[in-house]
Amino acid sequence: DAMVIQNPRYQVTQFGKPVTLSCSQTLNHNVMYWYQQKSSQAPKLLFHYYDKDFNNEADTPDNFQSRRPNTSFCFLDIRSPGLGDAAMYLCATSREDRGYEQYFGPGTRLTVT
Amino acid sequence: EDQVTQSPEALRLQEGESSSLNCSYTVSGLRGLFWYRQDPGKGPEFLFTLYSAGEEKEKERLKATLTKKESFLHITAPKPEDSATYLCAVQAPRDMRFGAGTRLTVKP
């Protein structure tokens, strides 16, 4: 089955210790997204890639970076995690950039100690 | 600024008790309105896309409708397995914005 895969499902890191979350997709979609979701809140878009074009949301902290080495993979790097970065991180894909539904992975639950 | 507001925040129903969830939005140039279901600890699961006022979509016990200012997700004769958080999202020309969701609990 075509799907969106996120690894790891659970990640524990120390305050200030860099961490990388990964996402892969077998849907062959052009667009990949990273969202941050805190408990009982709406998913918040951090950035997205349309093919290789990177689009950063205006209020995404500089502490968050992303890489998309090829169509199938996308990474989220948190350079110096703070306690406020503890959240569920969701990766999603869609066929095109506007007006198309997004398909989500299962998420990575990040804990910062 | 584009906004999406969902109500109620939480809804408890008895099995078989039909109801509706609301998603109100203010956005310039709607490109699409999406409904998702999210189970605890999981990613959202796509349900419906609506593009224009008057459009309706159905899937099993769920029916989504759209006007120029809001969308409704109608749940007919719900079952306990329909318990989840239902998220609404709006695609505008410049961004994609989610509502905070309605947490639905269906008691047997």
mmCIF file of C-alpha atoms in Angstrom, chain A:
data_model
loop_
_atom_site.group_PDB
_atom_site.id
_atom_site.type_symbol
_atom_site.label_atom_id
_atom_site.label_comp_id
_atom_site.label_asym_id
_atom_site.label_seq_id
_atom_site.Cartn_x
_atom_site.Cartn_y
_atom_site.Cartn_z
ATOM 1 C CA ASP A 1 0.000 0.000 0.000
ATOM 2 C CA ALA A 2 1.151 3.511 -0.805
ATOM 3 C CA MET A 3 1.853 5.387 2.356
ATOM 4 C CA VAL A 4 3.656 8.023 4.395
ATOM 5 C CA ILE A 5 6.179 6.651 6.877
ATOM 6 C CA GLN A 6 7.731 8.516 9.768
ATOM 7 C CA ASN A 7 10.685 7.445 11.861
ATOM 8 C CA PRO A 8 11.108 7.195 14.710
ATOM 9 C CA ARG A 9 7.590 7.071 16.154
ATOM 10 C CA TYR A 10 8.884 8.250 19.516
ATOM 11 C CA GLN A 11 11.985 10.355 20.085
ATOM 12 C CA VAL A 12 13.451 11.541 23.363
ATOM 13 C CA THR A 13 16.165 14.171 23.263
ATOM 14 C CA GLN A 14 17.899 16.389 25.763
ATOM 15 C CA PHE A 15 17.485 20.119 25.973
ATOM 16 C CA GLY A 16 19.752 21.662 23.334
ATOM 17 C CA LYS A 17 20.763 18.371 21.700
ATOM 18 C CA PRO A 18 20.116 18.366 17.932
ATOM 19 C CA VAL A 19 17.574 15.891 16.636
ATOM 20 C CA THR A 20 16.458 14.777 13.175
ATOM 21 C CA LEU A 21 13.085 13.337 12.271
ATOM 22 C CA SER A 22 12.535 11.555 8.978
ATOM 23 C CA CYS A 23 9.640 11.063 6.595
ATOM 24 C CA SER A 24 9.368 8.941 3.483
ATOM 25 C CA GLN A 25 6.528 8.446 1.034
ATOM 26 C CA THR A 26 5.628 5.914 -1.607
ATOM 27 C CA LEU A 27 2.812 8.020 -3.081
ATOM 28 C CA ASN A 28 5.119 9.841 -5.514
ATOM 29 C CA HIS A 29 3.587 13.152 -4.465
ATOM 30 C CA ASN A 30 5.188 16.445 -5.427
ATOM 31 C CA VAL A 31 4.550 18.231 -2.153
ATOM 32 C CA MET A 32 5.735 17.333 1.340
ATOM 33 C CA TYR A 33 4.782 19.178 4.531
ATOM 34 C CA TRP A 34 5.932 19.312 8.135
ATOM 35 C CA TYR A 35 3.462 20.188 10.879
ATOM 36 C CA GLN A 36 3.845 20.626 14.611
ATOM 37 C CA GLN A 37 0.884 19.587 16.747
ATOM 38 C CA LYS A 38 0.687 20.158 20.493
ATOM 39 C CA SER A 39 -1.875 18.505 22.700
ATOM 40 C CA SER A 40 -5.484 19.436 21.833
ATOM 41 C CA GLN A 41 -4.293 22.027 19.320
ATOM 42 C CA ALA A 42 -4.531 22.384 15.581
ATOM 43 C CA PRO A 43 -1.621 21.158 13.478
ATOM 44 C CA LYS A 44 0.623 24.130 12.715
ATOM 45 C CA LEU A 45 2.386 24.205 9.349
ATOM 46 C CA LEU A 46 6.149 24.693 9.710
ATOM 47 C CA PHE A 47 7.209 24.478 6.048
ATOM 48 C CA HIS A 48 6.618 22.608 2.859
ATOM 49 C CA TYR A 49 8.430 21.571 -0.292
ATOM 50 C CA TYR A 50 6.907 21.814 -3.740
ATOM 51 C CA ASP A 51 9.268 19.522 -5.606
ATOM 52 C CA LYS A 52 12.614 21.014 -4.564
ATOM 53 C CA ASP A 53 11.263 24.477 -3.813
ATOM 54 C CA PHE A 54 11.329 25.178 -0.090
ATOM 55 C CA ASN A 55 8.572 27.299 1.474
ATOM 56 C CA ASN A 56 9.056 28.467 5.041
ATOM 57 C CA GLU A 57 6.122 29.746 7.084
ATOM 58 C CA ALA A 58 6.757 33.252 8.372
ATOM 59 C CA ASP A 59 6.494 32.319 12.043
ATOM 60 C CA THR A 60 8.529 29.105 11.946
ATOM 61 C CA PRO A 61 11.479 29.526 14.328
ATOM 62 C CA ASP A 62 14.994 29.451 12.873
ATOM 63 C CA ASN A 63 15.662 26.509 15.168
ATOM 64 C CA PHE A 64 13.726 24.353 12.695
ATOM 65 C CA GLN A 65 15.296 23.354 9.389
ATOM 66 C CA SER A 66 14.339 20.914 6.680
ATOM 67 C CA ARG A 67 15.932 18.936 3.879
ATOM 68 C CA ARG A 68 14.446 17.085 0.941
ATOM 69 C CA PRO A 69 17.217 15.127 -0.782
ATOM 70 C CA ASN A 70 14.826 13.456 -3.244
ATOM 71 C CA THR A 71 11.123 13.079 -4.027
ATOM 72 C CA SER A 72 10.585 10.324 -1.493
ATOM 73 C CA PHE A 73 12.346 11.627 1.597
ATOM 74 C CA CYS A 74 12.121 14.695 3.790
ATOM 75 C CA PHE A 75 13.857 15.491 7.081
ATOM 76 C CA LEU A 76 13.093 17.846 9.936
ATOM 77 C CA ASP A 77 16.098 19.072 11.909
ATOM 78 C CA ILE A 78 15.688 20.776 15.248
ATOM 79 C CA ARG A 79 19.019 22.381 15.969
ATOM 80 C CA SER A 80 18.648 23.148 19.676
ATOM 81 C CA PRO A 81 15.422 21.705 21.063
ATOM 82 C CA GLY A 82 13.783 23.532 23.911
ATOM 83 C CA LEU A 83 11.112 22.283 26.277
ATOM 84 C CA GLY A 84 8.525 24.153 24.202
ATOM 85 C CA ASP A 85 9.376 22.049 21.156
ATOM 86 C CA ALA A 86 7.942 18.907 22.715
ATOM 87 C CA ALA A 87 5.075 17.970 20.423
ATOM 88 C CA MET A 88 3.849 15.568 17.771
ATOM 89 C CA TYR A 89 5.515 16.223 14.429
ATOM 90 C CA LEU A 90 3.451 15.252 11.428
ATOM 91 C CA CYS A 91 4.643 14.765 7.879
ATOM 92 C CA ALA A 92 2.121 14.988 5.046
ATOM 93 C CA THR A 93 2.156 14.778 1.267
ATOM 94 C CA SER A 94 -0.125 15.947 -1.497
ATOM 95 C CA ARG A 95 -0.211 15.590 -5.236
ATOM 96 C CA GLU A 96 -0.091 19.333 -5.903
ATOM 97 C CA ASP A 97 0.315 22.486 -3.897
ATOM 98 C CA ARG A 98 -3.191 23.895 -3.800
ATOM 99 C CA GLY A 99 -6.614 22.426 -3.458
ATOM 100 C CA TYR A 100 -5.514 18.844 -3.012
ATOM 101 C CA GLU A 101 -5.969 16.707 0.053
ATOM 102 C CA GLN A 102 -2.973 15.862 2.203
ATOM 103 C CA TYR A 103 -2.048 12.393 3.375
ATOM 104 C CA PHE A 104 -0.432 12.187 6.778
ATOM 105 C CA GLY A 105 2.062 9.884 8.363
ATOM 106 C CA PRO A 106 1.555 8.490 11.869
ATOM 107 C CA GLY A 107 3.659 11.233 13.438
ATOM 108 C CA THR A 108 6.739 11.360 15.666
ATOM 109 C CA ARG A 109 6.172 12.166 19.317
ATOM 110 C CA LEU A 110 9.110 14.282 20.504
ATOM 111 C CA THR A 111 9.934 14.546 24.193
ATOM 112 C CA VAL A 112 12.560 17.029 25.403
ATOM 113 C CA THR A 113 14.123 16.364 28.798
#
